[in-house]
PDB file of C-alpha atoms in Angstrom:
ATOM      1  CA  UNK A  28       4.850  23.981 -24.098  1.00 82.00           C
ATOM      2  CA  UNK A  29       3.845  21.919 -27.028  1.00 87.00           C
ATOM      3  CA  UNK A  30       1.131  24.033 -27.666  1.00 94.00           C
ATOM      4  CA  UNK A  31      -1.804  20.967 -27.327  1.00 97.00           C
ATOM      5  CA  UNK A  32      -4.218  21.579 -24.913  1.00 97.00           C
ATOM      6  CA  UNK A  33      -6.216  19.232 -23.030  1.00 98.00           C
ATOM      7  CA  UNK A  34      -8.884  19.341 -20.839  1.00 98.00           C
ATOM      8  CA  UNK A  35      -9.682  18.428 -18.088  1.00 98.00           C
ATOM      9  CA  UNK A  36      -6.389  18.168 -16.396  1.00 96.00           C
ATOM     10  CA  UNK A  37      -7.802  15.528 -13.901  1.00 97.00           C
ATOM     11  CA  UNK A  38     -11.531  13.849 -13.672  1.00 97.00           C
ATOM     12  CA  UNK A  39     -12.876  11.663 -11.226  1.00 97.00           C
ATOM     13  CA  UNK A  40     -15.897   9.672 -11.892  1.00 98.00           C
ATOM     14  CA  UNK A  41     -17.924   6.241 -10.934  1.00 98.00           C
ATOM     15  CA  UNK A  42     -18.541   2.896 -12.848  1.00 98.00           C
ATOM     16  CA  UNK A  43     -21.021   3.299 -15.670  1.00 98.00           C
ATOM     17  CA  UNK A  44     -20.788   7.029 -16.117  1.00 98.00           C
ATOM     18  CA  UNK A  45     -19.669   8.808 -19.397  1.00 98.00           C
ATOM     19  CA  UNK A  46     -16.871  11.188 -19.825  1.00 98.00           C
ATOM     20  CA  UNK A  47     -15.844  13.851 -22.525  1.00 98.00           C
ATOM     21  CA  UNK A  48     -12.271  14.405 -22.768  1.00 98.00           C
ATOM     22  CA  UNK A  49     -11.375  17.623 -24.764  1.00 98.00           C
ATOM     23  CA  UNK A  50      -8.213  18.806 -27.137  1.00 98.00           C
ATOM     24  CA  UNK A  51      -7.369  21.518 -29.050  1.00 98.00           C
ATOM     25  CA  UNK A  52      -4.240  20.928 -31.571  1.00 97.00           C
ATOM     26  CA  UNK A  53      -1.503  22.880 -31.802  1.00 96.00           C
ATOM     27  CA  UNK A  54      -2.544  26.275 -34.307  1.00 94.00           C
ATOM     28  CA  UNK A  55      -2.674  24.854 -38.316  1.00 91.00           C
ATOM     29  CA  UNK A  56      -1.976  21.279 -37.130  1.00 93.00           C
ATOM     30  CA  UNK A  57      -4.874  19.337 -39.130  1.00 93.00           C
ATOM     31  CA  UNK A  58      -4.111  15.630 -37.468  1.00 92.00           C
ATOM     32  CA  UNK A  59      -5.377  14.449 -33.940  1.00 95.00           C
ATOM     33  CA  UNK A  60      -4.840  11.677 -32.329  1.00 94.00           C
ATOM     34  CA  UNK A  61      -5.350  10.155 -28.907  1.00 96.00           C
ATOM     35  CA  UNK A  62      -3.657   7.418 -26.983  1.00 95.00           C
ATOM     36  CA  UNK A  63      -4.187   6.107 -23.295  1.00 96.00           C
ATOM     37  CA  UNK A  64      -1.559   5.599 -21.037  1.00 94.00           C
ATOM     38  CA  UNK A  65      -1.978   2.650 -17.902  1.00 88.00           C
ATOM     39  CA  UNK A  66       0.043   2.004 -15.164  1.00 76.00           C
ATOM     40  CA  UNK A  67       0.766  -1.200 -16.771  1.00 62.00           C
ATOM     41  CA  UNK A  68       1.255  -0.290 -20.640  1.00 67.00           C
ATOM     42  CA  UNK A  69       2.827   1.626 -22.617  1.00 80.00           C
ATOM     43  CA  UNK A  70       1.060   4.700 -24.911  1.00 89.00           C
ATOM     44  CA  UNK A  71      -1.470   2.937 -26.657  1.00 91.00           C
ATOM     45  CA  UNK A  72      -2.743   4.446 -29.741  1.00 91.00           C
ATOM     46  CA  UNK A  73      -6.724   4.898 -29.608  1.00 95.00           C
ATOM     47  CA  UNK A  74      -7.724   6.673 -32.775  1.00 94.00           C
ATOM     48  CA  UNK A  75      -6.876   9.344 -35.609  1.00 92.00           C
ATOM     49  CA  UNK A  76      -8.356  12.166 -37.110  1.00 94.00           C
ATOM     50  CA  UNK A  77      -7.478  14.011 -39.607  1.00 92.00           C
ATOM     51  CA  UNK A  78      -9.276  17.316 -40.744  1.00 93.00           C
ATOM     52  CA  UNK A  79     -12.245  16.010 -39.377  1.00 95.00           C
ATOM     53  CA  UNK A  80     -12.544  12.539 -40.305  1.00 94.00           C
ATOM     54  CA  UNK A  81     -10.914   9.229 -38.812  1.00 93.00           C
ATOM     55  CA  UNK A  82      -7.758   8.496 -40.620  1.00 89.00           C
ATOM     56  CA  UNK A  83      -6.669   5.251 -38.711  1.00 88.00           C
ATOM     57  CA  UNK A  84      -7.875   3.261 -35.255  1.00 91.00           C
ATOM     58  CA  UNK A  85      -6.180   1.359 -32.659  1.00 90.00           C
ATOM     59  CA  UNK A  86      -7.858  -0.683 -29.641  1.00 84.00           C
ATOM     60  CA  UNK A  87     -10.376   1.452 -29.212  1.00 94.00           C
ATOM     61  CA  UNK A  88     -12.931   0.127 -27.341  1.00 95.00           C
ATOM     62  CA  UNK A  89     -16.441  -0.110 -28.598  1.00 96.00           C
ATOM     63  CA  UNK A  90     -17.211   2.010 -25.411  1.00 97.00           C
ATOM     64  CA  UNK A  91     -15.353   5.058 -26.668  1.00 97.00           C
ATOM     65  CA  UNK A  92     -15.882   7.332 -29.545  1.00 97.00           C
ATOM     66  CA  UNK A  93     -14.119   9.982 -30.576  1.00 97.00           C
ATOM     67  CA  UNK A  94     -14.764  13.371 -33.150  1.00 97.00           C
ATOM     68  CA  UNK A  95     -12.774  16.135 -34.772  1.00 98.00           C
ATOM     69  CA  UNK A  96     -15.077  19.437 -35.586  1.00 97.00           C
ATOM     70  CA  UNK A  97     -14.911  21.777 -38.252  1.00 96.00           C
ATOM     71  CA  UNK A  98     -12.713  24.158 -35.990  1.00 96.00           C
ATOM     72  CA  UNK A  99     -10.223  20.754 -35.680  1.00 96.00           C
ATOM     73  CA  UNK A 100     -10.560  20.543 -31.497  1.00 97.00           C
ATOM     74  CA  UNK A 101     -11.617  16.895 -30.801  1.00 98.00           C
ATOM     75  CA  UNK A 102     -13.592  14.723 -27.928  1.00 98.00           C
ATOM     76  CA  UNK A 103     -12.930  11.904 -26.999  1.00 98.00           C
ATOM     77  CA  UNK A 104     -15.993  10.006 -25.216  1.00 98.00           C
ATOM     78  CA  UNK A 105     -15.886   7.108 -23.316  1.00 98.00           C
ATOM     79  CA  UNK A 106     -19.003   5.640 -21.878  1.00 97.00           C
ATOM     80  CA  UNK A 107     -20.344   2.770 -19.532  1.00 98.00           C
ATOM     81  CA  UNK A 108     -16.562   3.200 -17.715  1.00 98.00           C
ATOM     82  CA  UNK A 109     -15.178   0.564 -15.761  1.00 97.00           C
ATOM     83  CA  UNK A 110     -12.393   0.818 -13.255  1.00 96.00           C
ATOM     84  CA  UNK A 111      -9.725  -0.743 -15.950  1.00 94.00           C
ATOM     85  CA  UNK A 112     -10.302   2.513 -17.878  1.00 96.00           C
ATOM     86  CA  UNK A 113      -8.614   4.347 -14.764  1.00 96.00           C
ATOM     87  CA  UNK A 114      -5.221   5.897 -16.932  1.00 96.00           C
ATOM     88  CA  UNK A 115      -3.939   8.850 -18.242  1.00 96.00           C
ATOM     89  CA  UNK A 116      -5.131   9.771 -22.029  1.00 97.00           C
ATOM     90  CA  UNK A 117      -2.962  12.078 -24.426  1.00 97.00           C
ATOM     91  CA  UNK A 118      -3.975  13.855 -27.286  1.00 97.00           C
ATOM     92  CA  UNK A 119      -1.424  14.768 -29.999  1.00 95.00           C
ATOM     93  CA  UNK A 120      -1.867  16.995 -33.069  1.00 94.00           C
ATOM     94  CA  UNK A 121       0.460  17.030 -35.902  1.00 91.00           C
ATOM     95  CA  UNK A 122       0.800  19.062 -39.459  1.00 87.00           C
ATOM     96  CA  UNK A 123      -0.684  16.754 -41.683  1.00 76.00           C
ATOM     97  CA  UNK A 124      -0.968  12.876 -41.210  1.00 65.00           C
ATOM     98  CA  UNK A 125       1.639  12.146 -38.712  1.00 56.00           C
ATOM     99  CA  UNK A 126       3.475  10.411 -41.271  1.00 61.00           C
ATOM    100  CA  UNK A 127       5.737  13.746 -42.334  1.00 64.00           C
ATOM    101  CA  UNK A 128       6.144  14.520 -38.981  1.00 73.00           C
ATOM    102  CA  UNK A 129       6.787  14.768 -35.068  1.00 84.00           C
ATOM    103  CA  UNK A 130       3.074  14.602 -33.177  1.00 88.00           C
ATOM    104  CA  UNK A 131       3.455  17.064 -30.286  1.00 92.00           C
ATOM    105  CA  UNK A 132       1.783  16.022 -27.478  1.00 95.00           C
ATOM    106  CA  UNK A 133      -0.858  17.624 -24.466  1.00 97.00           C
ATOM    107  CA  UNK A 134       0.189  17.238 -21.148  1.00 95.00           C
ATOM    108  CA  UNK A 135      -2.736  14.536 -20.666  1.00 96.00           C
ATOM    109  CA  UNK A 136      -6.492  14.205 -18.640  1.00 97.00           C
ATOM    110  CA  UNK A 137      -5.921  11.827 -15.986  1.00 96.00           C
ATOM    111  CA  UNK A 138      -9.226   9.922 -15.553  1.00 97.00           C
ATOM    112  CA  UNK A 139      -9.928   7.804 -12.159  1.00 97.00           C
ATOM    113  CA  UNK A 140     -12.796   5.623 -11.912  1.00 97.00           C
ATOM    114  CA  UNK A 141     -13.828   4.620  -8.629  1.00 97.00           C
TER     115      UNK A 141
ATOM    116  CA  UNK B  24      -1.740  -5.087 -28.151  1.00 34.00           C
ATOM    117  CA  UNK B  25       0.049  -2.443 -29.943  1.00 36.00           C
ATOM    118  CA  UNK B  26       2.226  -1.587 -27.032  1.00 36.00           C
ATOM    119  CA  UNK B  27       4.158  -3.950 -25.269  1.00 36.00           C
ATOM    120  CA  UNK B  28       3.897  -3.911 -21.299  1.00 37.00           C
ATOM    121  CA  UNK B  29       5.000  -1.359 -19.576  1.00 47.00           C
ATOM    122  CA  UNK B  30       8.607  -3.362 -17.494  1.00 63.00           C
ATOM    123  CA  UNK B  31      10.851  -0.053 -17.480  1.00 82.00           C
ATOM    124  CA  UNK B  32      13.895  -1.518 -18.104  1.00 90.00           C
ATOM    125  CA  UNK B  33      16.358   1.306 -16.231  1.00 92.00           C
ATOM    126  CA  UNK B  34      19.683   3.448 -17.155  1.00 95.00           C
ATOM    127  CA  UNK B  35      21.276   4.971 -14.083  1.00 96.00           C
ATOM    128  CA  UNK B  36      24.099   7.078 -15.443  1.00 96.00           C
ATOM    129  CA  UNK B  37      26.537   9.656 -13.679  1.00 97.00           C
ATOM    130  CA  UNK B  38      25.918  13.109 -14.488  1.00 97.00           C
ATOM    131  CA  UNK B  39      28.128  14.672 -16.792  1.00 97.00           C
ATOM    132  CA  UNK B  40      28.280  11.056 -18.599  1.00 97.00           C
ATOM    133  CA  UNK B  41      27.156   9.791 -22.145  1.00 97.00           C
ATOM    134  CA  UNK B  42      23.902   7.900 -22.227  1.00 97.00           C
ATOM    135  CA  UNK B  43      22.572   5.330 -24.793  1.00 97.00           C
ATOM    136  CA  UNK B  44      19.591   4.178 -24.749  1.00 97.00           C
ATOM    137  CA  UNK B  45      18.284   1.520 -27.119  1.00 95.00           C
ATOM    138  CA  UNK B  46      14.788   0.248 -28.592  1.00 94.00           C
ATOM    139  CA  UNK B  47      14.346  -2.652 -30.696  1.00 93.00           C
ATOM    140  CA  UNK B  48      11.290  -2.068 -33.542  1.00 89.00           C
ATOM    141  CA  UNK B  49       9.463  -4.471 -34.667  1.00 81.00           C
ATOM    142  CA  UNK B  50       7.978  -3.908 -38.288  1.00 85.00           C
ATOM    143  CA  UNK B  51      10.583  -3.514 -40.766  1.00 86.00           C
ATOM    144  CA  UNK B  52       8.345  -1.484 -42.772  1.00 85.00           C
ATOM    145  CA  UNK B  53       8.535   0.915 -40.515  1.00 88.00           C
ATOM    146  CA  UNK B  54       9.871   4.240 -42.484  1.00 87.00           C
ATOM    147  CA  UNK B  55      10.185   7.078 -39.480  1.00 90.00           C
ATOM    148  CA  UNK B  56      11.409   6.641 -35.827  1.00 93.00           C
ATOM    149  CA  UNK B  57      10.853   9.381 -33.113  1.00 93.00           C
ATOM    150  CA  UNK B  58      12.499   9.473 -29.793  1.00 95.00           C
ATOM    151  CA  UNK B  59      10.211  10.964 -27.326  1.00 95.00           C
ATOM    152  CA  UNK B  60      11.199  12.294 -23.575  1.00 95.00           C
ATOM    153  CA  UNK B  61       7.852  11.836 -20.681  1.00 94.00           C
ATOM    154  CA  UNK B  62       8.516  13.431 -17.325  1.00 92.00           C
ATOM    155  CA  UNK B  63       6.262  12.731 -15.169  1.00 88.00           C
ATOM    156  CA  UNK B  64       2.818  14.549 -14.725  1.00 85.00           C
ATOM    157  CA  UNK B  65       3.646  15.508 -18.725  1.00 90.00           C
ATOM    158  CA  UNK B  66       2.765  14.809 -22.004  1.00 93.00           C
ATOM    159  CA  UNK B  67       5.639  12.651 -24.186  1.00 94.00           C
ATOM    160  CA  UNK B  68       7.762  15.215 -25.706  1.00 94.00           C
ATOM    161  CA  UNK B  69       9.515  15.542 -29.064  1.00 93.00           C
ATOM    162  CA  UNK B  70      13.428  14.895 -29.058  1.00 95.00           C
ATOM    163  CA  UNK B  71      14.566  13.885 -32.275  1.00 96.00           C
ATOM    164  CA  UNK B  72      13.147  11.777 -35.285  1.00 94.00           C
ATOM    165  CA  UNK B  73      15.049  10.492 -38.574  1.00 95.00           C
ATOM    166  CA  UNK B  74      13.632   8.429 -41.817  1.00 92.00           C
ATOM    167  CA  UNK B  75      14.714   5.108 -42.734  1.00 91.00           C
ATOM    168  CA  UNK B  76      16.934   6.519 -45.864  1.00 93.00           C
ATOM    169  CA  UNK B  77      19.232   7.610 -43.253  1.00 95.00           C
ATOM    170  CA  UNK B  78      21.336   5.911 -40.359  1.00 96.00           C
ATOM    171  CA  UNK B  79      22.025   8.764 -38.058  1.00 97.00           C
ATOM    172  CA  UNK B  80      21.047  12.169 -37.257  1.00 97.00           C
ATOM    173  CA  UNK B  81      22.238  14.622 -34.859  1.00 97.00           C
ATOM    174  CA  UNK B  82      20.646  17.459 -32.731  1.00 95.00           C
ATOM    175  CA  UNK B  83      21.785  19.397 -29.368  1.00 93.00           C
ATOM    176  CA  UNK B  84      23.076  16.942 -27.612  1.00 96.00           C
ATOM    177  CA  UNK B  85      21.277  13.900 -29.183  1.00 98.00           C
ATOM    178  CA  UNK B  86      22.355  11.589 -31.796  1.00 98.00           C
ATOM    179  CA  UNK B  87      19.865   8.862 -32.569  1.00 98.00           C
ATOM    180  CA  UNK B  88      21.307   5.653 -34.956  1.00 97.00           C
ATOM    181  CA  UNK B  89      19.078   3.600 -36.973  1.00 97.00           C
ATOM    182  CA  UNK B  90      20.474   0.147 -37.804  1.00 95.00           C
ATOM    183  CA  UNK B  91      17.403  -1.331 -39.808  1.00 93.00           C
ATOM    184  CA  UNK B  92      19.368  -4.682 -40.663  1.00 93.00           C
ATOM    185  CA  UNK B  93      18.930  -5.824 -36.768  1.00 93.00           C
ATOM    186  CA  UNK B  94      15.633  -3.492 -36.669  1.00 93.00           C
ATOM    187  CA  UNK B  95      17.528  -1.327 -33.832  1.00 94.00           C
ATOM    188  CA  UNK B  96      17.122   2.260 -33.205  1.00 95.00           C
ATOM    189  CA  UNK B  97      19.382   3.991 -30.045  1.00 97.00           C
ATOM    190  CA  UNK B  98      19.481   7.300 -28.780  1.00 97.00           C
ATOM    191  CA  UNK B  99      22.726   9.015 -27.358  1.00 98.00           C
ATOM    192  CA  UNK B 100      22.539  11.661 -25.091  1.00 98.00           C
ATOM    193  CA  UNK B 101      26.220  13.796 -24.193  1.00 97.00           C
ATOM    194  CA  UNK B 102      26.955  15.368 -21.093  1.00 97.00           C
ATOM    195  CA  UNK B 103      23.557  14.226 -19.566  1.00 97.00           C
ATOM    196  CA  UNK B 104      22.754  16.396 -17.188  1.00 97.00           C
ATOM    197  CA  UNK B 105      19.939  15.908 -14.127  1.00 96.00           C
ATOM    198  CA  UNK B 106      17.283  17.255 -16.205  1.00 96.00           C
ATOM    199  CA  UNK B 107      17.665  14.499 -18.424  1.00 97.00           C
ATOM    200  CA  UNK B 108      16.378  12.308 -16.083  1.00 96.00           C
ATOM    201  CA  UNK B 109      12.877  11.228 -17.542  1.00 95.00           C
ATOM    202  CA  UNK B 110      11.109   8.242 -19.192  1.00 94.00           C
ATOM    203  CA  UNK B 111      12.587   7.843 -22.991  1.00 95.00           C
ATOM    204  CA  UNK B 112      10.207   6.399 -25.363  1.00 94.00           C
ATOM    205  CA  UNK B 113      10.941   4.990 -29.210  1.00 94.00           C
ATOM    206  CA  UNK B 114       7.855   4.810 -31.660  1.00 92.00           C
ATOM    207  CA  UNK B 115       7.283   3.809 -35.400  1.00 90.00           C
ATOM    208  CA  UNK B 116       5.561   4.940 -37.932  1.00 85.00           C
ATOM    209  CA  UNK B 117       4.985   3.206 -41.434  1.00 73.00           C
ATOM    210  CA  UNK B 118       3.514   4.841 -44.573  1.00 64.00           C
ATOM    211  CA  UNK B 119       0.946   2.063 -44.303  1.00 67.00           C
ATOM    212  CA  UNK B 120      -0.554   2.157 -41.624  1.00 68.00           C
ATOM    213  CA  UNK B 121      -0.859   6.343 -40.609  1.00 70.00           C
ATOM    214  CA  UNK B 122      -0.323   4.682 -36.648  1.00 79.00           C
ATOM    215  CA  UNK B 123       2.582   5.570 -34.697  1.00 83.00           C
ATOM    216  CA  UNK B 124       3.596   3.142 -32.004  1.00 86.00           C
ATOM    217  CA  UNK B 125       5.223   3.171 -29.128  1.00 89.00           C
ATOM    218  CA  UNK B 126       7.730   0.673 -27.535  1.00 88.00           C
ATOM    219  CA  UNK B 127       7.914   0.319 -23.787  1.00 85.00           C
ATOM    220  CA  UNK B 128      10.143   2.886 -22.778  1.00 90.00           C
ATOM    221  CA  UNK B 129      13.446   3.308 -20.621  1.00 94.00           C
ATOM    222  CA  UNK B 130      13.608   5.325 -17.382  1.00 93.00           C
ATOM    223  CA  UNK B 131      16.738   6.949 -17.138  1.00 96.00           C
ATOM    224  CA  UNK B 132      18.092   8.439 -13.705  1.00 95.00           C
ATOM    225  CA  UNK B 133      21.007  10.656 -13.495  1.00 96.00           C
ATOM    226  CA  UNK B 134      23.157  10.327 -10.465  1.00 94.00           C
ATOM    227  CA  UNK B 135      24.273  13.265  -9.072  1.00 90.00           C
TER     228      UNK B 135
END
């Protein structure tokens, strides 16, 4: 158990609805980051908090949005979906920027659009 | 993109047999590697990392080599065992850029 917790552990939802995915780091990690997985890619890295503001972005899509509160769990939103955003999203939480060391990572939300 | 399609290349090995497993990088800048192990229905986990000031670095099992002249990273596994049998990913980290990427990952199966 790496100690990340995600939530939901599955969601199912229709074309042009919005979704909250949820995370909760690992206890005293300050960095959070989340990163979609597709059938066809690899982990893509999405965005980066880090004590509550965005350290670094990826290709996140204009569509998403993401926030780290004062008690470091983090959203991730993702609006207007379309059935390309179908995949598996991770959320990993590390000491301090990632940089010093390992991210540990949740066990994932899978999201289906239909 | 920042991660390259996802074409599992795939290591069938014997059980009981050494495994390597290789990933190619692709910013030299890049100053920390991790080796990561995804089962499936699970989150990537942490198997072993090392900095660019060194060339190799050993844990239970694992050895992973850094040869940053050919910008080549490999992880060794001894004895592998079925349990072993997962998804192994390589990602990069440099100190500019706070993003750790992934590369597209090697499926290894162990045969029984």
């Amino acid at each position: 158990d790496s100690g990340v917790t995600q939530t939901p552990k599955h969601l199912i939802t229709a074309t042009g609805q919005r979704v909250t995915l949820r995370c909760s780091p690992r206890s005293g990690d300050l960095s959070v980051y989340w990163y979609q997985q597709s059938l066809d890619q690899g982990l893509q890295f999405l965005i980066q908090y880090y004590n509550g503001e965005e350290r670094a972005k990826g290709n996140i899509l204009e569509r998403f949005s993401a926030q780290q509160f004062p008690d470091l769990h983090s959203e991730l939103n993702l609006s207007s979906l379309e059935l390309g955003d179908s995949a598996l999203y991770f959320c990993a939480s590390s000491r301090t920027d990632g940089f010093f060391g390992p991210l540990h990572f949740g066990n994932g939300t899978r999201l289906t659009v239909t | 993109g920042e991660s390259v399609g996802l074409h599992l290349p795939t290591l069938s090995v014997q059980e009981g047999d050494n495994s390597i497993i290789n990933c190619a990088y692709s910013n030299s800048a890049s100053d920390y590697f991790i080796w990561y192990k995804q089962e499936s229905g699970k989150g990537p986990q942490f198997i072993i990392d090392i900095r660019s000031n060194m060339d190799k670095r050993q844990g239970q099992r694992v050895t992973v080599l850094l040869n940053k002249t050919v910008k080549h990273l490999s992880l060794q596994i001894a004895a592998t065992q079925p349990g072993d049998s997962a998804v192994y990913f390589c990602a990069e980290i440099s100190d500019s850029s706070y993003k750790l990427i992934f590369g597209s990952g090697t499926r290894l199966l162990v045969r029984p």
